Amino acid sequence: MTATEQQLTEPLMGPAEALSELFTPAGKHNPHPLYDALWELGPVIPLGPSGTLVLGYDEICTALRDPRFLVTDAEVHTATGMIDHSSWQCFTKIMMFSNSPDHERMRRFSRWAYSPGQVAERRHLAVKAAERWTARLADLEDGGPLDLVEAFATRVPISVTGEMLGIPEADRMALRTAITAATTAFEPIFDRDELLPADAGMDLLVDYLDDLVRERRRQPGDDVVSVMVRDRDATGALSEEELVAGLVMFLIAGVQSPSDLIGTMVRLALRHPAEGRGMTTDDDLVSAFVTETLRYDPPNHVLTRAAGTDVDFYGHRVAAGSRALLVLAAANRDPRRFTDPATFDITRRDNRPLSFGLGPHYCLGAAFARMQAETAVPVLLRRFPRMALAGLPTYRDQLVTRGFARMDVTLTP
Ligand code: HEM
């Protein structure tokens, strides 16, 4: 760890300051010291009438399993007026932002696409993508640093998901940019204009997938879009808008967080070279490395729930309609659950971070995401054993969907 990073990981301030800092650009860039400071207020922190911040591992498990805590669905977003934005018009038609019974209907419809069999079948796509983009890095490298996020971490998942959905290569990078833009809608916003980039990204994704659905209806193939169109038309289980929104979701979820996971893994492999080298030879070690990366700095730091009714939660009253912000990244470092939580340690036993959520909305793509990271990172590290950072990586200005904006590396120092 460099001296600068060391300074950045030490608690810097008291809890009140930490709270006001959390969603500022500086706070989003470096939130862990803020979570440490907030822990002084306990695992559940009332924020006034509008919400409650939850940091504790057990407390978040309870909230995610409690049916009184709902995901923020169309009703919630209609009340706040967010539904007027195209980003939330689409997001409120997917399972992640739907409650019972729509949630179960949508989850049942698309479960097959995330099954272990499907994941196993896609492994060769991940190998092919990792080898292809690794080979291209070797071509690009001319001694100078290159941005590994742009040249590898973002490329592998869009290649894999692009193949699965039958999206032509030429269209993929424009979609890739739109995907990241759309995910900015998940951040807390203070001014509606902050949603405009997310809306623009979402408009592009919806238009694109709408066209693709029409095309595959005319001329089906064996890709995920064709199968989903066929199933929808045969069963009527989803509306046409829900079908398109579900595919948008598949694209966003399939690409953004896996890219962020790959970026963070590479960064941690460079910081912990012995473990990084271990990943190139030992499959069990790769799996442990992925789990510990997910714990140490997960791709999604915060989930939101809305209380459907008044809830007495660990001695605090969470009022009906108010929000609970569940800070997965803080729970993953709960000192009551994890020994020495700020240490990256791939030998942890019973390492079960909350990074894929829990309960009815548990991530459907968890195995698919893990498979991509487990496949791609060792291919990269095997090819470039002397890779090194060429400057401190920078994060995107996002906390809910968190990852590196840029990570300059040299491949052969
Ligand atoms: C490292 C990568 C990933 C992380 C960290 C992650 C994280 C999460 C989390 C935390 C949730 C729960 C949301 C909530 O409870 O509100 C979730 C749900 C979901 N994820 Fe992932 N995800 C990842 C990759 C993927 C991939 C690759 C896909 C599919 C292509 C996917 C599809 C989904 C879906 C469909 C849901 C909604 C499930 C439901 O509402 O029932 N995810 N994910």
XYZ file of C-alpha atoms and ligand atoms in Angstrom:
456
model
C 0.000 0.000 0.000
C 1.385 3.433 -0.852
C 1.782 6.179 1.742
C -1.076 8.149 0.197
C -3.439 5.190 0.306
C -2.437 4.482 3.897
C -3.439 8.001 4.885
C -6.711 7.648 3.028
C -7.718 4.501 4.908
C -7.392 6.039 8.395
C -10.539 7.478 10.046
C -10.499 11.174 9.361
C -13.515 12.674 11.143
C -16.418 12.289 13.545
C -19.741 10.611 12.672
C -21.764 13.780 11.939
C -19.154 15.041 9.528
C -18.826 11.559 8.011
C -22.536 11.451 7.275
C -22.589 14.793 5.515
C -19.463 13.789 3.599
C -20.668 10.365 2.425
C -22.457 11.353 -0.783
C -20.057 14.132 -1.779
C -17.557 13.379 -4.572
C -14.733 13.042 -2.006
C -16.840 10.742 0.175
C -17.814 8.538 -2.742
C -14.195 8.336 -3.797
C -13.053 7.095 -0.409
C -15.999 5.929 1.716
C -14.426 3.325 4.012
C -12.977 5.800 6.545
C -16.428 7.421 6.647
C -18.094 4.069 7.404
C -15.510 3.561 10.162
C -16.415 6.918 11.653
C -20.158 6.187 11.343
C -19.729 2.904 13.232
C -19.297 5.035 16.359
C -23.053 5.697 16.140
C -23.857 1.987 16.055
C -25.141 -0.471 13.466
C -28.476 1.354 12.942
C -28.437 5.150 12.616
C -31.711 7.125 12.464
C -31.372 10.025 10.018
C -34.594 11.833 10.943
C -38.046 11.439 9.365
C -36.780 10.521 5.929
C -34.571 7.572 6.655
C -32.341 5.191 8.534
C -28.781 4.174 7.761
C -27.988 0.526 8.469
C -24.356 -0.598 8.737
C -24.507 -3.853 10.717
C -24.235 -7.296 9.102
C -27.025 -8.978 11.091
C -29.192 -5.883 10.859
C -28.914 -5.787 7.050
C -29.638 -9.538 6.834
C -32.785 -8.922 8.883
C -33.908 -5.998 6.731
C -33.323 -7.875 3.455
C -35.429 -10.808 4.680
C -38.211 -8.702 6.240
C -41.170 -8.334 3.840
C -42.070 -5.029 5.478
C -39.008 -3.504 3.820
C -39.889 -3.099 0.136
C -37.770 -2.257 -2.872
C -38.479 1.206 -4.246
C -41.024 0.327 -6.936
C -43.191 2.243 -9.421
C -45.497 3.455 -6.643
C -42.597 4.978 -4.703
C -41.060 6.542 -7.801
C -44.432 7.909 -8.908
C -44.828 9.608 -5.519
C -41.397 11.239 -5.811
C -41.950 12.224 -9.455
C -38.877 10.258 -10.539
C -41.061 8.156 -12.810
C -41.137 11.134 -15.201
C -37.524 10.300 -15.999
C -36.884 7.683 -18.649
C -34.262 5.997 -16.441
C -36.789 5.253 -13.711
C -39.587 4.520 -16.189
C -37.497 1.580 -17.288
C -36.027 0.542 -13.921
C -39.480 0.359 -12.324
C -40.452 -2.299 -14.887
C -37.769 -4.756 -13.804
C -37.752 -7.302 -11.003
C -35.088 -5.483 -8.967
C -37.495 -2.591 -8.418
C -40.739 -4.576 -8.200
C -42.465 -6.043 -5.178
C -44.754 -9.022 -4.829
C -46.535 -10.338 -6.890
C -44.890 -8.719 -9.955
C -41.461 -9.535 -8.583
C -42.093 -13.279 -8.462
C -43.716 -13.240 -11.925
C -40.694 -11.552 -13.496
C -38.152 -13.612 -11.579
C -39.884 -16.851 -12.629
C -39.905 -15.751 -16.256
C -36.186 -15.100 -16.573
C -34.730 -17.523 -14.033
C -33.606 -19.961 -16.768
C -31.220 -17.372 -18.214
C -29.211 -17.374 -14.971
C -29.213 -21.132 -14.288
C -25.995 -23.076 -13.466
C -26.289 -24.829 -16.854
C -26.393 -21.504 -18.697
C -23.442 -20.196 -16.686
C -21.400 -23.321 -17.487
C -22.242 -22.983 -21.185
C -21.022 -19.374 -21.171
C -17.635 -20.078 -19.637
C -16.061 -20.511 -23.082
C -17.288 -17.017 -24.014
C -15.506 -15.594 -20.974
C -12.293 -17.458 -21.830
C -12.479 -16.267 -25.429
C -13.111 -12.647 -24.395
C -10.350 -12.658 -21.768
C -7.820 -14.112 -24.217
C -8.828 -11.732 -26.953
C -8.567 -8.562 -24.867
C -5.368 -9.743 -23.196
C -3.812 -10.288 -26.617
C -4.907 -6.817 -27.661
C -3.240 -5.320 -24.585
C 0.008 -6.896 -25.673
C -0.422 -5.215 -29.073
C -1.277 -1.844 -27.536
C 1.529 -1.700 -25.044
C 4.419 0.442 -26.244
C 6.159 0.920 -22.916
C 3.791 3.654 -21.796
C 0.967 3.188 -19.275
C -2.480 2.165 -20.481
C -5.861 2.354 -18.792
C -6.753 -1.178 -17.757
C -10.380 -0.251 -17.040
C -10.967 0.907 -20.589
C -8.810 -1.739 -22.264
C -9.811 -4.824 -20.270
C -12.178 -4.584 -17.286
C -14.984 -2.983 -19.291
C -14.336 -5.061 -22.425
C -14.609 -8.620 -21.178
C -18.158 -8.452 -19.729
C -19.585 -6.474 -22.673
C -18.070 -9.056 -25.026
C -19.602 -11.967 -23.079
C -23.042 -10.414 -22.624
C -22.957 -8.998 -26.141
C -22.414 -12.514 -27.532
C -25.228 -13.918 -25.403
C -27.702 -11.286 -26.529
C -26.497 -11.419 -30.129
C -25.384 -7.759 -30.156
C -23.021 -7.034 -33.059
C -19.479 -6.100 -32.075
C -19.713 -2.678 -33.725
C -22.549 -1.593 -31.416
C -21.074 -2.765 -28.130
C -18.907 0.121 -26.964
C -21.642 2.740 -27.457
C -23.895 0.548 -25.327
C -21.085 0.134 -22.798
C -20.919 3.904 -22.240
C -24.716 4.130 -21.970
C -24.752 1.343 -19.368
C -22.499 3.238 -16.958
C -24.494 6.423 -17.541
C -27.776 4.620 -16.742
C -26.394 3.316 -13.441
C -25.904 6.875 -12.167
C -29.707 6.916 -11.623
C -29.146 4.719 -8.551
C -27.214 7.453 -6.721
C -29.045 9.716 -4.264
C -29.776 12.904 -6.198
C -30.125 16.431 -4.907
C -31.250 18.045 -8.161
C -33.372 16.394 -10.879
C -30.924 17.516 -13.570
C -28.476 15.032 -12.128
C -30.636 12.335 -13.742
C -30.184 13.661 -17.277
C -27.082 11.596 -18.122
C -28.826 8.470 -16.804
C -31.906 9.287 -18.888
C -29.821 9.744 -22.018
C -28.041 6.435 -21.420
C -31.322 4.685 -20.751
C -32.988 6.123 -23.891
C -30.208 4.663 -25.989
C -30.420 1.241 -24.300
C -34.213 1.028 -24.517
C -34.290 2.098 -28.186
C -31.574 -0.395 -29.019
C -33.164 -3.353 -27.261
C -36.608 -2.448 -28.543
C -35.252 -2.669 -32.097
C -33.413 -5.902 -31.299
C -36.612 -7.480 -29.937
C -38.481 -6.574 -33.146
C -35.675 -7.949 -35.281
C -35.500 -11.254 -33.365
C -39.265 -11.605 -33.485
C -38.986 -11.402 -37.282
C -35.911 -13.568 -37.488
C -35.224 -15.641 -34.362
C -31.817 -17.043 -33.500
C -30.537 -19.033 -30.528
C -29.551 -16.014 -28.426
C -31.098 -14.900 -25.109
C -33.187 -12.167 -26.777
C -34.789 -14.662 -29.190
C -35.611 -17.121 -26.406
C -37.102 -14.396 -24.212
C -39.202 -13.053 -27.111
C -40.449 -16.548 -27.918
C -41.326 -17.277 -24.273
C -43.061 -13.964 -23.788
C -45.105 -14.347 -26.946
C -46.044 -17.925 -26.015
C -47.022 -17.221 -22.399
C -47.891 -13.521 -22.174
C -46.089 -13.580 -18.819
C -44.578 -10.125 -19.380
C -45.803 -6.993 -21.127
C -43.748 -5.875 -24.120
C -42.301 -3.009 -22.055
C -41.339 -5.404 -19.264
C -39.626 -7.660 -21.798
C -37.498 -4.809 -23.141
C -36.801 -3.496 -19.618
C -35.779 -7.007 -18.501
C -33.286 -7.196 -21.359
C -31.956 -3.735 -20.518
C -31.498 -5.026 -16.976
C -29.694 -8.130 -18.260
C -27.317 -5.913 -20.180
C -26.688 -3.414 -17.364
C -26.343 -5.987 -14.578
C -24.414 -8.372 -16.791
C -21.816 -5.764 -17.618
C -21.381 -2.990 -15.036
C -20.791 -4.804 -11.759
C -18.724 -7.614 -13.324
C -16.506 -4.915 -14.918
C -16.141 -3.218 -11.553
C -15.377 -6.520 -9.851
C -12.655 -7.316 -12.391
C -11.107 -3.846 -11.964
C -11.050 -4.131 -8.175
C -9.621 -7.651 -8.333
C -6.744 -6.513 -10.520
C -6.049 -3.594 -8.238
C -5.994 -5.895 -5.190
C -3.842 -8.461 -7.009
C -1.268 -5.738 -7.628
C -1.403 -4.698 -3.988
C -1.099 -8.332 -2.810
C 1.270 -9.874 -5.361
C 1.694 -13.261 -3.659
C -2.076 -13.829 -3.714
C -2.221 -12.423 -7.228
C 0.398 -14.917 -8.399
C -1.452 -17.686 -6.584
C -4.513 -16.976 -8.717
C -2.615 -17.912 -11.845
C -2.117 -21.510 -10.716
C -4.769 -22.430 -8.154
C -8.525 -22.402 -8.913
C -9.552 -22.582 -5.243
C -7.449 -19.530 -4.602
C -9.187 -17.642 -7.421
C -12.546 -18.362 -5.871
C -11.340 -17.212 -2.417
C -9.833 -14.093 -3.987
C -13.135 -13.202 -5.676
C -15.076 -13.667 -2.438
C -12.644 -11.545 -0.467
C -12.682 -8.837 -3.147
C -16.475 -8.802 -2.973
C -16.235 -8.397 0.798
C -13.424 -5.872 0.879
C -14.769 -3.430 -1.720
C -18.027 -4.593 -3.321
C -19.324 -3.306 -6.668
C -22.519 -2.078 -4.992
C -22.037 -0.256 -1.701
C -25.640 0.636 -0.859
C -29.101 -0.877 -1.340
C -32.293 1.050 -0.597
C -35.520 -0.177 0.918
C -38.769 1.677 1.721
C -40.678 0.715 4.860
C -44.137 -0.500 3.797
C -45.429 0.069 7.322
C -44.018 1.358 10.624
C -41.236 -1.012 11.664
C -39.636 -1.351 15.079
C -36.087 -2.082 13.979
C -33.489 -2.909 16.625
C -35.040 -0.370 19.004
C -35.479 2.332 16.352
C -38.764 3.267 14.698
C -38.571 3.216 10.925
C -41.673 5.135 9.805
C -43.881 3.863 6.971
C -42.689 5.331 3.680
C -39.245 6.285 4.955
C -36.088 4.819 3.434
C -33.583 2.416 4.879
C -30.127 2.753 3.309
C -28.398 -0.592 3.715
C -24.655 -0.119 3.438
C -23.434 -3.510 2.237
C -19.830 -2.315 2.125
C -19.951 -1.393 5.830
C -21.662 -4.669 6.783
C -18.889 -6.531 4.968
C -16.491 -4.927 7.452
C -18.690 -5.353 10.538
C -16.129 -6.083 13.290
C -18.695 -8.313 15.056
C -18.847 -10.572 11.984
C -15.371 -10.373 10.412
C -12.057 -10.556 12.278
C -9.691 -7.749 11.390
C -12.192 -6.516 8.777
C -10.037 -3.834 7.149
C -7.430 -6.443 6.179
C -7.650 -8.121 2.779
C -7.269 -11.790 3.660
C -8.160 -14.527 1.202
C -7.756 -17.234 3.868
C -10.833 -16.105 5.839
C -13.153 -18.895 6.913
C -16.919 -18.626 6.640
C -16.445 -15.600 4.382
C -19.955 -14.651 3.370
C -20.124 -11.003 2.327
C -23.501 -9.458 1.533
C -22.380 -8.121 -1.839
C -24.990 -10.052 -3.836
C -27.762 -9.112 -1.408
C -29.944 -11.657 0.386
C -33.558 -12.766 0.547
C -36.076 -12.553 -2.293
C -34.009 -10.153 -4.426
C -30.740 -12.078 -4.046
C -28.691 -11.489 -7.189
C -29.784 -13.848 -9.947
C -26.510 -13.321 -11.791
C -24.135 -14.050 -8.879
C -22.719 -17.258 -10.355
C -22.453 -15.682 -13.803
C -20.598 -12.653 -12.398
C -18.212 -14.817 -10.391
C -17.519 -17.025 -13.392
C -16.534 -14.004 -15.528
C -14.164 -12.629 -12.887
C -12.694 -16.041 -12.031
C -12.004 -16.659 -15.710
C -10.775 -13.265 -16.860
C -8.395 -12.113 -14.137
C -6.112 -15.185 -14.091
C -5.802 -15.044 -17.902
C -4.642 -11.434 -17.596
C -2.239 -12.057 -14.722
C -0.701 -15.102 -16.393
C 0.044 -13.091 -19.527
C 1.421 -10.032 -17.673
C 3.108 -11.230 -14.474
C 5.014 -7.949 -14.107
C 2.037 -5.634 -14.453
C 2.313 -2.605 -12.132
C 0.238 0.434 -11.279
C 1.319 3.634 -13.002
C -0.438 6.064 -10.666
C -3.286 5.936 -8.186
C -6.502 4.611 -9.794
C -9.512 6.932 -9.726
C -13.105 5.947 -8.933
C -16.215 7.044 -10.793
C -18.296 9.578 -8.888
C -20.677 6.827 -7.764
C -21.199 4.909 -4.548
C -24.209 2.683 -5.180
C -22.574 1.203 -8.288
C -18.938 1.685 -7.485
C -15.824 1.010 -9.486
C -12.742 2.482 -11.049
C -13.031 5.164 -13.708
C -9.420 4.678 -14.662
C -6.492 2.521 -13.645
C -3.226 3.175 -15.464
C -0.812 0.264 -15.516
C 2.407 -0.697 -17.170
C 2.528 -4.264 -18.372
C 6.285 -4.768 -18.570
C 8.043 -2.311 -16.263
C -20.171 -8.679 -9.270
C -21.266 -8.540 -9.925
C -22.612 -8.324 -9.319
C -22.957 -7.804 -8.111
C -22.042 -7.308 -7.012
C -24.412 -7.836 -8.034
C -25.129 -7.383 -6.955
C -26.502 -7.510 -6.832
C -27.254 -7.156 -5.666
C -26.668 -6.559 -4.397
C -28.552 -7.413 -5.920
C -29.727 -7.253 -4.958
C -30.473 -5.966 -5.169
C -31.479 -5.706 -4.086
O -31.700 -6.540 -3.202
O -32.057 -4.622 -4.121
C -28.628 -7.923 -7.258
C -29.791 -8.298 -7.893
C -29.839 -8.724 -9.188
N -28.782 -8.989 -10.026
Fe -26.843 -8.766 -9.573
N -24.897 -8.345 -9.202
C -23.842 -8.671 -10.006
C -23.903 -9.231 -11.255
C -25.054 -9.572 -11.903
C -25.101 -10.170 -13.215
C -23.898 -10.570 -14.036
C -26.416 -10.304 -13.519
C -27.047 -10.866 -14.750
C -26.677 -10.798 -15.941
C -27.194 -9.815 -12.393
C -28.549 -9.805 -12.331
C -29.269 -9.423 -11.226
C -30.719 -9.435 -11.186
C -31.656 -9.850 -12.305
C -31.082 -8.993 -9.898
C -32.487 -8.771 -9.368
C -32.968 -9.977 -8.600
C -34.338 -9.730 -8.012
O -34.753 -8.580 -7.867
O -34.997 -10.726 -7.708
N -26.317 -9.382 -11.439
N -27.357 -7.987 -7.801
